[in-house]
PDB file of N, CA and C in Angstrom:
ATOM      1  N   MET A  92       4.107 -10.440 -41.916  1.00 89.00           N
ATOM      2  CA  MET A  92       2.729 -10.092 -41.620  1.00 89.00           C
ATOM      3  C   MET A  92       2.684  -9.297 -40.318  1.00 89.00           C
ATOM      4  N   ALA A  93       1.736  -8.391 -40.240  1.00 93.00           N
ATOM      5  CA  ALA A  93       1.584  -7.525 -39.078  1.00 93.00           C
ATOM      6  C   ALA A  93       0.670  -8.167 -38.035  1.00 93.00           C
ATOM      7  N   LEU A  94       1.009  -7.940 -36.775  1.00 96.00           N
ATOM      8  CA  LEU A  94       0.191  -8.426 -35.661  1.00 96.00           C
ATOM      9  C   LEU A  94      -0.740  -7.329 -35.171  1.00 96.00           C
ATOM     10  N   TYR A  95      -1.945  -7.721 -34.801  1.00 97.00           N
ATOM     11  CA  TYR A  95      -2.941  -6.791 -34.270  1.00 97.00           C
ATOM     12  C   TYR A  95      -3.652  -7.432 -33.089  1.00 97.00           C
ATOM     13  N   LEU A  96      -4.131  -6.573 -32.206  1.00 97.00           N
ATOM     14  CA  LEU A  96      -5.015  -6.968 -31.116  1.00 97.00           C
ATOM     15  C   LEU A  96      -6.424  -6.571 -31.523  1.00 97.00           C
ATOM     16  N   ALA A  97      -7.350  -7.496 -31.437  1.00 95.00           N
ATOM     17  CA  ALA A  97      -8.765  -7.202 -31.710  1.00 95.00           C
ATOM     18  C   ALA A  97      -9.541  -7.284 -30.405  1.00 95.00           C
ATOM     19  N   GLN A  98     -10.387  -6.279 -30.172  1.00 96.00           N
ATOM     20  CA  GLN A  98     -11.311  -6.282 -29.055  1.00 96.00           C
ATOM     21  C   GLN A  98     -12.693  -6.106 -29.667  1.00 96.00           C
ATOM     22  N   ILE A  99     -13.554  -7.096 -29.473  1.00 94.00           N
ATOM     23  CA  ILE A  99     -14.845  -7.123 -30.150  1.00 94.00           C
ATOM     24  C   ILE A  99     -15.962  -7.146 -29.116  1.00 94.00           C
ATOM     25  N   ALA A 100     -16.904  -6.208 -29.268  1.00 95.00           N
ATOM     26  CA  ALA A 100     -18.085  -6.146 -28.399  1.00 95.00           C
ATOM     27  C   ALA A 100     -19.306  -6.489 -29.243  1.00 95.00           C
ATOM     28  N   TYR A 101     -20.083  -7.424 -28.764  1.00 93.00           N
ATOM     29  CA  TYR A 101     -21.289  -7.839 -29.487  1.00 93.00           C
ATOM     30  C   TYR A 101     -22.456  -6.901 -29.203  1.00 93.00           C
ATOM     31  N   ALA A 102     -23.263  -6.661 -30.213  1.00 93.00           N
ATOM     32  CA  ALA A 102     -24.530  -5.953 -30.062  1.00 93.00           C
ATOM     33  C   ALA A 102     -25.507  -6.914 -29.377  1.00 93.00           C
ATOM     34  N   PRO A 103     -26.559  -6.402 -28.738  1.00 91.00           N
ATOM     35  CA  PRO A 103     -27.528  -7.296 -28.098  1.00 91.00           C
ATOM     36  C   PRO A 103     -28.075  -8.372 -29.046  1.00 91.00           C
ATOM     37  N   GLU A 104     -28.326  -7.998 -30.304  1.00 91.00           N
ATOM     38  CA  GLU A 104     -28.842  -8.978 -31.269  1.00 91.00           C
ATOM     39  C   GLU A 104     -27.804 -10.065 -31.560  1.00 91.00           C
ATOM     40  N   GLY A 105     -26.550  -9.657 -31.646  1.00 89.00           N
ATOM     41  CA  GLY A 105     -25.476 -10.623 -31.886  1.00 89.00           C
ATOM     42  C   GLY A 105     -25.309 -11.580 -30.726  1.00 89.00           C
ATOM     43  N   MET A 106     -25.394 -11.053 -29.510  1.00 89.00           N
ATOM     44  CA  MET A 106     -25.284 -11.901 -28.319  1.00 89.00           C
ATOM     45  C   MET A 106     -26.459 -12.862 -28.232  1.00 89.00           C
ATOM     46  N   ALA A 107     -27.652 -12.381 -28.552  1.00 91.00           N
ATOM     47  CA  ALA A 107     -28.831 -13.254 -28.535  1.00 91.00           C
ATOM     48  C   ALA A 107     -28.668 -14.384 -29.538  1.00 91.00           C
ATOM     49  N   SER A 108     -28.121 -14.067 -30.697  1.00 88.00           N
ATOM     50  CA  SER A 108     -27.886 -15.095 -31.719  1.00 88.00           C
ATOM     51  C   SER A 108     -26.874 -16.134 -31.230  1.00 88.00           C
ATOM     52  N   LEU A 109     -25.795 -15.670 -30.565  1.00 88.00           N
ATOM     53  CA  LEU A 109     -24.798 -16.604 -30.028  1.00 88.00           C
ATOM     54  C   LEU A 109     -25.391 -17.499 -28.943  1.00 88.00           C
ATOM     55  N   MET A 110     -26.288 -16.954 -28.146  1.00 89.00           N
ATOM     56  CA  MET A 110     -26.904 -17.758 -27.089  1.00 89.00           C
ATOM     57  C   MET A 110     -27.816 -18.824 -27.683  1.00 89.00           C
ATOM     58  N   GLN A 111     -28.438 -18.532 -28.813  1.00 92.00           N
ATOM     59  CA  GLN A 111     -29.303 -19.506 -29.481  1.00 92.00           C
ATOM     60  C   GLN A 111     -28.499 -20.567 -30.220  1.00 92.00           C
ATOM     61  N   LYS A 112     -27.378 -20.148 -30.809  1.00 88.00           N
ATOM     62  CA  LYS A 112     -26.545 -21.061 -31.595  1.00 88.00           C
ATOM     63  C   LYS A 112     -25.074 -20.703 -31.361  1.00 88.00           C
ATOM     64  N   PRO A 113     -24.495 -21.186 -30.253  1.00 86.00           N
ATOM     65  CA  PRO A 113     -23.106 -20.854 -29.935  1.00 86.00           C
ATOM     66  C   PRO A 113     -22.141 -21.308 -31.023  1.00 86.00           C
ATOM     67  N   HIS A 114     -21.205 -20.425 -31.366  1.00 79.00           N
ATOM     68  CA  HIS A 114     -20.152 -20.753 -32.333  1.00 79.00           C
ATOM     69  C   HIS A 114     -19.000 -19.782 -32.136  1.00 79.00           C
ATOM     70  N   GLY A 115     -17.867 -20.078 -32.728  1.00 71.00           N
ATOM     71  CA  GLY A 115     -16.708 -19.210 -32.587  1.00 71.00           C
ATOM     72  C   GLY A 115     -15.780 -19.266 -33.775  1.00 71.00           C
ATOM     73  N   ARG A 116     -16.261 -19.673 -34.910  1.00 66.00           N
ATOM     74  CA  ARG A 116     -15.391 -19.861 -36.070  1.00 66.00           C
ATOM     75  C   ARG A 116     -15.465 -18.721 -37.074  1.00 66.00           C
ATOM     76  N   SER A 117     -16.486 -17.860 -37.018  1.00 68.00           N
ATOM     77  CA  SER A 117     -16.685 -16.861 -38.068  1.00 68.00           C
ATOM     78  C   SER A 117     -15.518 -15.888 -38.174  1.00 68.00           C
ATOM     79  N   GLU A 118     -14.899 -15.500 -37.041  1.00 73.00           N
ATOM     80  CA  GLU A 118     -13.763 -14.585 -37.089  1.00 73.00           C
ATOM     81  C   GLU A 118     -12.608 -15.202 -37.865  1.00 73.00           C
ATOM     82  N   ALA A 119     -12.340 -16.483 -37.628  1.00 76.00           N
ATOM     83  CA  ALA A 119     -11.238 -17.156 -38.317  1.00 76.00           C
ATOM     84  C   ALA A 119     -11.499 -17.261 -39.810  1.00 76.00           C
ATOM     85  N   VAL A 120     -12.726 -17.529 -40.192  1.00 84.00           N
ATOM     86  CA  VAL A 120     -13.067 -17.657 -41.613  1.00 84.00           C
ATOM     87  C   VAL A 120     -12.859 -16.325 -42.327  1.00 84.00           C
ATOM     88  N   VAL A 121     -13.316 -15.239 -41.726  1.00 86.00           N
ATOM     89  CA  VAL A 121     -13.134 -13.912 -42.329  1.00 86.00           C
ATOM     90  C   VAL A 121     -11.642 -13.607 -42.458  1.00 86.00           C
ATOM     91  N   LEU A 122     -10.880 -13.874 -41.416  1.00 90.00           N
ATOM     92  CA  LEU A 122      -9.440 -13.626 -41.460  1.00 90.00           C
ATOM     93  C   LEU A 122      -8.754 -14.428 -42.556  1.00 90.00           C
ATOM     94  N   GLU A 123      -9.093 -15.700 -42.679  1.00 93.00           N
ATOM     95  CA  GLU A 123      -8.489 -16.545 -43.710  1.00 93.00           C
ATOM     96  C   GLU A 123      -8.767 -15.992 -45.105  1.00 93.00           C
ATOM     97  N   LYS A 124      -9.967 -15.505 -45.328  1.00 94.00           N
ATOM     98  CA  LYS A 124     -10.313 -14.924 -46.629  1.00 94.00           C
ATOM     99  C   LYS A 124      -9.503 -13.672 -46.922  1.00 94.00           C
ATOM    100  N   LEU A 125      -9.038 -12.984 -45.864  1.00 94.00           N
ATOM    101  CA  LEU A 125      -8.228 -11.775 -46.032  1.00 94.00           C
ATOM    102  C   LEU A 125      -6.728 -12.072 -45.990  1.00 94.00           C
ATOM    103  N   GLY A 126      -6.369 -13.349 -45.952  1.00 95.00           N
ATOM    104  CA  GLY A 126      -4.961 -13.735 -45.944  1.00 95.00           C
ATOM    105  C   GLY A 126      -4.319 -13.725 -44.569  1.00 95.00           C
ATOM    106  N   GLY A 127      -5.117 -13.692 -43.516  1.00 95.00           N
ATOM    107  CA  GLY A 127      -4.585 -13.652 -42.161  1.00 95.00           C
ATOM    108  C   GLY A 127      -4.917 -14.902 -41.375  1.00 95.00           C
ATOM    109  N   ARG A 128      -4.567 -14.860 -40.082  1.00 94.00           N
ATOM    110  CA  ARG A 128      -4.890 -15.988 -39.202  1.00 94.00           C
ATOM    111  C   ARG A 128      -4.892 -15.534 -37.749  1.00 94.00           C
ATOM    112  N   ILE A 129      -5.678 -16.219 -36.943  1.00 94.00           N
ATOM    113  CA  ILE A 129      -5.728 -15.944 -35.507  1.00 94.00           C
ATOM    114  C   ILE A 129      -4.552 -16.635 -34.829  1.00 94.00           C
ATOM    115  N   GLU A 130      -3.828 -15.890 -34.010  1.00 94.00           N
ATOM    116  CA  GLU A 130      -2.734 -16.455 -33.214  1.00 94.00           C
ATOM    117  C   GLU A 130      -3.273 -17.015 -31.902  1.00 94.00           C
ATOM    118  N   ALA A 131      -4.170 -16.265 -31.274  1.00 94.00           N
ATOM    119  CA  ALA A 131      -4.782 -16.684 -30.009  1.00 94.00           C
ATOM    120  C   ALA A 131      -6.059 -15.877 -29.818  1.00 94.00           C
ATOM    121  N   ALA A 132      -7.018 -16.469 -29.116  1.00 93.00           N
ATOM    122  CA  ALA A 132      -8.281 -15.761 -28.861  1.00 93.00           C
ATOM    123  C   ALA A 132      -8.851 -16.196 -27.522  1.00 93.00           C
ATOM    124  N   TRP A 133      -9.574 -15.276 -26.893  1.00 94.00           N
ATOM    125  CA  TRP A 133     -10.179 -15.528 -25.596  1.00 94.00           C
ATOM    126  C   TRP A 133     -11.568 -14.916 -25.546  1.00 94.00           C
ATOM    127  N   TRP A 134     -12.431 -15.504 -24.749  1.00 94.00           N
ATOM    128  CA  TRP A 134     -13.718 -14.902 -24.405  1.00 94.00           C
ATOM    129  C   TRP A 134     -13.476 -14.105 -23.135  1.00 94.00           C
ATOM    130  N   SER A 135     -14.020 -12.927 -23.054  1.00 94.00           N
ATOM    131  CA  SER A 135     -13.757 -12.045 -21.930  1.00 94.00           C
ATOM    132  C   SER A 135     -15.069 -11.550 -21.323  1.00 94.00           C
ATOM    133  N   LEU A 136     -15.065 -11.352 -20.032  1.00 92.00           N
ATOM    134  CA  LEU A 136     -16.204 -10.747 -19.357  1.00 92.00           C
ATOM    135  C   LEU A 136     -15.891  -9.268 -19.197  1.00 92.00           C
ATOM    136  N   GLY A 137     -16.755  -8.431 -19.667  1.00 91.00           N
ATOM    137  CA  GLY A 137     -16.514  -7.005 -19.564  1.00 91.00           C
ATOM    138  C   GLY A 137     -17.004  -6.280 -20.798  1.00 91.00           C
ATOM    139  N   GLU A 138     -16.394  -5.144 -21.075  1.00 95.00           N
ATOM    140  CA  GLU A 138     -16.812  -4.286 -22.176  1.00 95.00           C
ATOM    141  C   GLU A 138     -16.694  -4.973 -23.536  1.00 95.00           C
ATOM    142  N   TYR A 139     -15.657  -5.769 -23.722  1.00 96.00           N
ATOM    143  CA  TYR A 139     -15.435  -6.507 -24.976  1.00 96.00           C
ATOM    144  C   TYR A 139     -15.499  -7.995 -24.678  1.00 96.00           C
ATOM    145  N   GLN A 140     -16.249  -8.726 -25.485  1.00 94.00           N
ATOM    146  CA  GLN A 140     -16.438 -10.145 -25.230  1.00 94.00           C
ATOM    147  C   GLN A 140     -15.369 -11.025 -25.878  1.00 94.00           C
ATOM    148  N   VAL A 141     -14.808 -10.598 -26.994  1.00 93.00           N
ATOM    149  CA  VAL A 141     -13.765 -11.373 -27.667  1.00 93.00           C
ATOM    150  C   VAL A 141     -12.489 -10.550 -27.703  1.00 93.00           C
ATOM    151  N   ILE A 142     -11.392 -11.172 -27.283  1.00 95.00           N
ATOM    152  CA  ILE A 142     -10.065 -10.578 -27.352  1.00 95.00           C
ATOM    153  C   ILE A 142      -9.226 -11.545 -28.178  1.00 95.00           C
ATOM    154  N   ALA A 143      -8.573 -11.043 -29.219  1.00 94.00           N
ATOM    155  CA  ALA A 143      -7.787 -11.926 -30.084  1.00 94.00           C
ATOM    156  C   ALA A 143      -6.531 -11.221 -30.560  1.00 94.00           C
ATOM    157  N   VAL A 144      -5.500 -12.008 -30.795  1.00 96.00           N
ATOM    158  CA  VAL A 144      -4.286 -11.543 -31.456  1.00 96.00           C
ATOM    159  C   VAL A 144      -4.257 -12.260 -32.799  1.00 96.00           C
ATOM    160  N   PHE A 145      -4.093 -11.479 -33.864  1.00 96.00           N
ATOM    161  CA  PHE A 145      -4.116 -12.070 -35.194  1.00 96.00           C
ATOM    162  C   PHE A 145      -3.084 -11.429 -36.101  1.00 96.00           C
ATOM    163  N   GLN A 146      -2.798 -12.105 -37.202  1.00 96.00           N
ATOM    164  CA  GLN A 146      -1.884 -11.599 -38.224  1.00 96.00           C
ATOM    165  C   GLN A 146      -2.649 -11.342 -39.498  1.00 96.00           C
ATOM    166  N   VAL A 147      -2.300 -10.268 -40.170  1.00 95.00           N
ATOM    167  CA  VAL A 147      -2.825  -9.959 -41.502  1.00 95.00           C
ATOM    168  C   VAL A 147      -1.678  -9.430 -42.348  1.00 95.00           C
ATOM    169  N   PRO A 148      -1.809  -9.528 -43.676  1.00 96.00           N
ATOM    170  CA  PRO A 148      -0.698  -9.117 -44.533  1.00 96.00           C
ATOM    171  C   PRO A 148      -0.446  -7.614 -44.586  1.00 96.00           C
ATOM    172  N   ASP A 149      -1.480  -6.777 -44.391  1.00 94.00           N
ATOM    173  CA  ASP A 149      -1.273  -5.339 -44.548  1.00 94.00           C
ATOM    174  C   ASP A 149      -2.424  -4.538 -43.919  1.00 94.00           C
ATOM    175  N   ALA A 150      -2.287  -3.211 -43.970  1.00 93.00           N
ATOM    176  CA  ALA A 150      -3.281  -2.323 -43.369  1.00 93.00           C
ATOM    177  C   ALA A 150      -4.626  -2.399 -44.080  1.00 93.00           C
ATOM    178  N   VAL A 151      -4.624  -2.645 -45.374  1.00 96.00           N
ATOM    179  CA  VAL A 151      -5.887  -2.765 -46.109  1.00 96.00           C
ATOM    180  C   VAL A 151      -6.669  -3.971 -45.600  1.00 96.00           C
ATOM    181  N   ALA A 152      -5.985  -5.074 -45.322  1.00 95.00           N
ATOM    182  CA  ALA A 152      -6.657  -6.276 -44.810  1.00 95.00           C
ATOM    183  C   ALA A 152      -7.245  -6.028 -43.427  1.00 95.00           C
ATOM    184  N   VAL A 153      -6.528  -5.310 -42.553  1.00 95.00           N
ATOM    185  CA  VAL A 153      -7.070  -5.052 -41.219  1.00 95.00           C
ATOM    186  C   VAL A 153      -8.256  -4.093 -41.301  1.00 95.00           C
ATOM    187  N   ALA A 154      -8.197  -3.127 -42.213  1.00 95.00           N
ATOM    188  CA  ALA A 154      -9.346  -2.231 -42.397  1.00 95.00           C
ATOM    189  C   ALA A 154     -10.555  -3.022 -42.896  1.00 95.00           C
ATOM    190  N   ALA A 155     -10.329  -3.928 -43.830  1.00 95.00           N
ATOM    191  CA  ALA A 155     -11.416  -4.769 -44.348  1.00 95.00           C
ATOM    192  C   ALA A 155     -12.003  -5.638 -43.242  1.00 95.00           C
ATOM    193  N   LEU A 156     -11.156  -6.139 -42.356  1.00 93.00           N
ATOM    194  CA  LEU A 156     -11.631  -6.956 -41.236  1.00 93.00           C
ATOM    195  C   LEU A 156     -12.561  -6.144 -40.341  1.00 93.00           C
ATOM    196  N   GLY A 157     -12.150  -4.939 -39.979  1.00 93.00           N
ATOM    197  CA  GLY A 157     -12.990  -4.088 -39.147  1.00 93.00           C
ATOM    198  C   GLY A 157     -14.319  -3.782 -39.805  1.00 93.00           C
ATOM    199  N   LEU A 158     -14.291  -3.482 -41.094  1.00 94.00           N
ATOM    200  CA  LEU A 158     -15.527  -3.205 -41.828  1.00 94.00           C
ATOM    201  C   LEU A 158     -16.426  -4.439 -41.884  1.00 94.00           C
ATOM    202  N   ALA A 159     -15.820  -5.612 -42.076  1.00 92.00           N
ATOM    203  CA  ALA A 159     -16.604  -6.851 -42.139  1.00 92.00           C
ATOM    204  C   ALA A 159     -17.293  -7.131 -40.811  1.00 92.00           C
ATOM    205  N   PHE A 160     -16.578  -6.923 -39.699  1.00 89.00           N
ATOM    206  CA  PHE A 160     -17.185  -7.141 -38.386  1.00 89.00           C
ATOM    207  C   PHE A 160     -18.348  -6.185 -38.152  1.00 89.00           C
ATOM    208  N   LEU A 161     -18.111  -4.906 -38.376  1.00 90.00           N
ATOM    209  CA  LEU A 161     -19.161  -3.924 -38.120  1.00 90.00           C
ATOM    210  C   LEU A 161     -20.306  -4.034 -39.115  1.00 90.00           C
ATOM    211  N   GLY A 162     -19.985  -4.374 -40.354  1.00 91.00           N
ATOM    212  CA  GLY A 162     -21.014  -4.498 -41.383  1.00 91.00           C
ATOM    213  C   GLY A 162     -21.889  -5.721 -41.217  1.00 91.00           C
ATOM    214  N   GLY A 163     -21.408  -6.704 -40.471  1.00 89.00           N
ATOM    215  CA  GLY A 163     -22.179  -7.927 -40.270  1.00 89.00           C
ATOM    216  C   GLY A 163     -23.365  -7.751 -39.335  1.00 89.00           C
ATOM    217  N   GLY A 164     -23.331  -6.711 -38.513  1.00 88.00           N
ATOM    218  CA  GLY A 164     -24.453  -6.414 -37.641  1.00 88.00           C
ATOM    219  C   GLY A 164     -24.413  -7.059 -36.268  1.00 88.00           C
ATOM    220  N   ALA A 165     -23.579  -8.072 -36.057  1.00 90.00           N
ATOM    221  CA  ALA A 165     -23.528  -8.750 -34.760  1.00 90.00           C
ATOM    222  C   ALA A 165     -22.693  -7.983 -33.741  1.00 90.00           C
ATOM    223  N   CYS A 166     -21.786  -7.132 -34.216  1.00 92.00           N
ATOM    224  CA  CYS A 166     -20.881  -6.406 -33.334  1.00 92.00           C
ATOM    225  C   CYS A 166     -21.303  -4.954 -33.204  1.00 92.00           C
ATOM    226  N   LYS A 167     -21.160  -4.412 -31.987  1.00 94.00           N
ATOM    227  CA  LYS A 167     -21.453  -2.992 -31.799  1.00 94.00           C
ATOM    228  C   LYS A 167     -20.181  -2.164 -31.754  1.00 94.00           C
ATOM    229  N   ASP A 168     -19.035  -2.804 -31.482  1.00 95.00           N
ATOM    230  CA  ASP A 168     -17.765  -2.079 -31.454  1.00 95.00           C
ATOM    231  C   ASP A 168     -16.622  -3.046 -31.720  1.00 95.00           C
ATOM    232  N   VAL A 169     -15.642  -2.562 -32.466  1.00 95.00           N
ATOM    233  CA  VAL A 169     -14.437  -3.336 -32.759  1.00 95.00           C
ATOM    234  C   VAL A 169     -13.245  -2.406 -32.632  1.00 95.00           C
ATOM    235  N   LYS A 170     -12.291  -2.769 -31.798  1.00 96.00           N
ATOM    236  CA  LYS A 170     -11.041  -2.015 -31.676  1.00 96.00           C
ATOM    237  C   LYS A 170      -9.928  -2.890 -32.231  1.00 96.00           C
ATOM    238  N   LEU A 171      -9.191  -2.354 -33.195  1.00 96.00           N
ATOM    239  CA  LEU A 171      -8.077  -3.068 -33.811  1.00 96.00           C
ATOM    240  C   LEU A 171      -6.808  -2.261 -33.554  1.00 96.00           C
ATOM    241  N   THR A 172      -5.888  -2.833 -32.791  1.00 97.00           N
ATOM    242  CA  THR A 172      -4.685  -2.131 -32.356  1.00 97.00           C
ATOM    243  C   THR A 172      -3.448  -2.822 -32.914  1.00 97.00           C
ATOM    244  N   PRO A 173      -2.587  -2.080 -33.645  1.00 96.00           N
ATOM    245  CA  PRO A 173      -1.347  -2.683 -34.134  1.00 96.00           C
ATOM    246  C   PRO A 173      -0.437  -3.045 -32.955  1.00 96.00           C
ATOM    247  N   LEU A 174       0.242  -4.166 -33.063  1.00 97.00           N
ATOM    248  CA  LEU A 174       1.171  -4.619 -32.033  1.00 97.00           C
ATOM    249  C   LEU A 174       2.589  -4.630 -32.590  1.00 97.00           C
ATOM    250  N   LEU A 175       3.539  -4.177 -31.788  1.00 97.00           N
ATOM    251  CA  LEU A 175       4.956  -4.182 -32.160  1.00 97.00           C
ATOM    252  C   LEU A 175       5.694  -5.168 -31.268  1.00 97.00           C
ATOM    253  N   SER A 176       6.681  -5.834 -31.825  1.00 95.00           N
ATOM    254  CA  SER A 176       7.570  -6.637 -30.990  1.00 95.00           C
ATOM    255  C   SER A 176       8.409  -5.674 -30.152  1.00 95.00           C
ATOM    256  N   ILE A 177       9.070  -6.177 -29.142  1.00 97.00           N
ATOM    257  CA  ILE A 177       9.941  -5.339 -28.319  1.00 97.00           C
ATOM    258  C   ILE A 177      11.035  -4.731 -29.185  1.00 97.00           C
ATOM    259  N   ASP A 178      11.613  -5.514 -30.087  1.00 97.00           N
ATOM    260  CA  ASP A 178      12.655  -4.991 -30.975  1.00 97.00           C
ATOM    261  C   ASP A 178      12.121  -3.865 -31.861  1.00 97.00           C
ATOM    262  N   GLU A 179      10.902  -4.024 -32.385  1.00 96.00           N
ATOM    263  CA  GLU A 179      10.306  -2.967 -33.202  1.00 96.00           C
ATOM    264  C   GLU A 179      10.061  -1.705 -32.373  1.00 96.00           C
ATOM    265  N   ALA A 180       9.619  -1.878 -31.135  1.00 97.00           N
ATOM    266  CA  ALA A 180       9.381  -0.730 -30.258  1.00 97.00           C
ATOM    267  C   ALA A 180      10.689   0.002 -29.958  1.00 97.00           C
ATOM    268  N   ILE A 181      11.758  -0.747 -29.714  1.00 97.00           N
ATOM    269  CA  ILE A 181      13.060  -0.129 -29.456  1.00 97.00           C
ATOM    270  C   ILE A 181      13.527   0.639 -30.682  1.00 97.00           C
ATOM    271  N   GLU A 182      13.339   0.076 -31.870  1.00 97.00           N
ATOM    272  CA  GLU A 182      13.698   0.767 -33.106  1.00 97.00           C
ATOM    273  C   GLU A 182      12.887   2.057 -33.250  1.00 97.00           C
ATOM    274  N   ALA A 183      11.603   2.016 -32.920  1.00 96.00           N
ATOM    275  CA  ALA A 183      10.765   3.218 -32.975  1.00 96.00           C
ATOM    276  C   ALA A 183      11.267   4.264 -31.987  1.00 96.00           C
ATOM    277  N   MET A 184      11.667   3.836 -30.792  1.00 96.00           N
ATOM    278  CA  MET A 184      12.189   4.769 -29.796  1.00 96.00           C
ATOM    279  C   MET A 184      13.463   5.439 -30.294  1.00 96.00           C
ATOM    280  N   LYS A 185      14.347   4.664 -30.924  1.00 96.00           N
ATOM    281  CA  LYS A 185      15.589   5.211 -31.474  1.00 96.00           C
ATOM    282  C   LYS A 185      15.284   6.240 -32.556  1.00 96.00           C
ATOM    283  N   LYS A 186      14.356   5.912 -33.444  1.00 96.00           N
ATOM    284  CA  LYS A 186      13.995   6.841 -34.515  1.00 96.00           C
ATOM    285  C   LYS A 186      13.365   8.104 -33.952  1.00 96.00           C
ATOM    286  N   ALA A 187      12.522   7.951 -32.946  1.00 94.00           N
ATOM    287  CA  ALA A 187      11.899   9.120 -32.317  1.00 94.00           C
ATOM    288  C   ALA A 187      12.946   9.998 -31.658  1.00 94.00           C
ATOM    289  N   GLY A 188      13.912   9.372 -30.988  1.00 93.00           N
ATOM    290  CA  GLY A 188      14.990  10.131 -30.344  1.00 93.00           C
ATOM    291  C   GLY A 188      15.813  10.899 -31.364  1.00 93.00           C
ATOM    292  N   ALA A 189      16.069  10.289 -32.511  1.00 94.00           N
ATOM    293  CA  ALA A 189      16.854  10.941 -33.557  1.00 94.00           C
ATOM    294  C   ALA A 189      16.069  12.060 -34.240  1.00 94.00           C
ATOM    295  N   ALA A 190      14.751  11.917 -34.294  1.00 93.00           N
ATOM    296  CA  ALA A 190      13.909  12.918 -34.965  1.00 93.00           C
ATOM    297  C   ALA A 190      13.660  14.137 -34.097  1.00 93.00           C
ATOM    298  N   GLY A 191      13.764  13.981 -32.797  1.00 87.00           N
ATOM    299  CA  GLY A 191      13.500  15.092 -31.891  1.00 87.00           C
ATOM    300  C   GLY A 191      12.046  15.091 -31.441  1.00 87.00           C
ATOM    301  N   ARG A 192      11.728  16.028 -30.584  1.00 83.00           N
ATOM    302  CA  ARG A 192      10.384  16.109 -30.017  1.00 83.00           C
ATOM    303  C   ARG A 192       9.483  16.959 -30.898  1.00 83.00           C
ATOM    304  N   ALA A 193       8.237  16.520 -30.992  1.00 78.00           N
ATOM    305  CA  ALA A 193       7.242  17.272 -31.774  1.00 78.00           C
ATOM    306  C   ALA A 193       6.406  18.123 -30.833  1.00 78.00           C
ATOM    307  N   GLY A 194       5.890  19.202 -31.352  1.00 69.00           N
ATOM    308  CA  GLY A 194       4.957  20.029 -30.595  1.00 69.00           C
ATOM    309  C   GLY A 194       5.582  20.891 -29.517  1.00 69.00           C
ATOM    310  N   GLY A 195       6.901  21.020 -29.536  1.00 59.00           N
ATOM    311  CA  GLY A 195       7.494  21.789 -28.450  1.00 59.00           C
ATOM    312  C   GLY A 195       8.239  22.969 -28.867  1.00 59.00           C
TER     313      GLY A 195
END
C-alpha cells in the first residue's frame, strides 16, 4: 500500500460544525471504505487544520479520498502528497541518474 500525507483545511462552515459537535472519526471511516487506514494524525494551528499520514491501496483510492473530502463541503482545501521511504527515494535517484537530465 502507498503512503500519503494529507493536509486538510476546513471551510468556515465546516469549522463551525466542528465547534458545535466536535468529532474526528469521519476521515478514518472514509479511508476504511476505500481500503486504507490512518497511520497517524494531528490537529494543527495554521493554514491546514488536520495533518495525517495514511495508507491506501492505489492512486484511484487517493483520488477518491480527495474528491470525497472536497465534495463533502466541510473542507476548503485538501493536499495529498505521495510519500516515499528513504530506500524508494534512493532508488528514484539512481534511476534519475541513469536516465540523464531532462530539459537541458
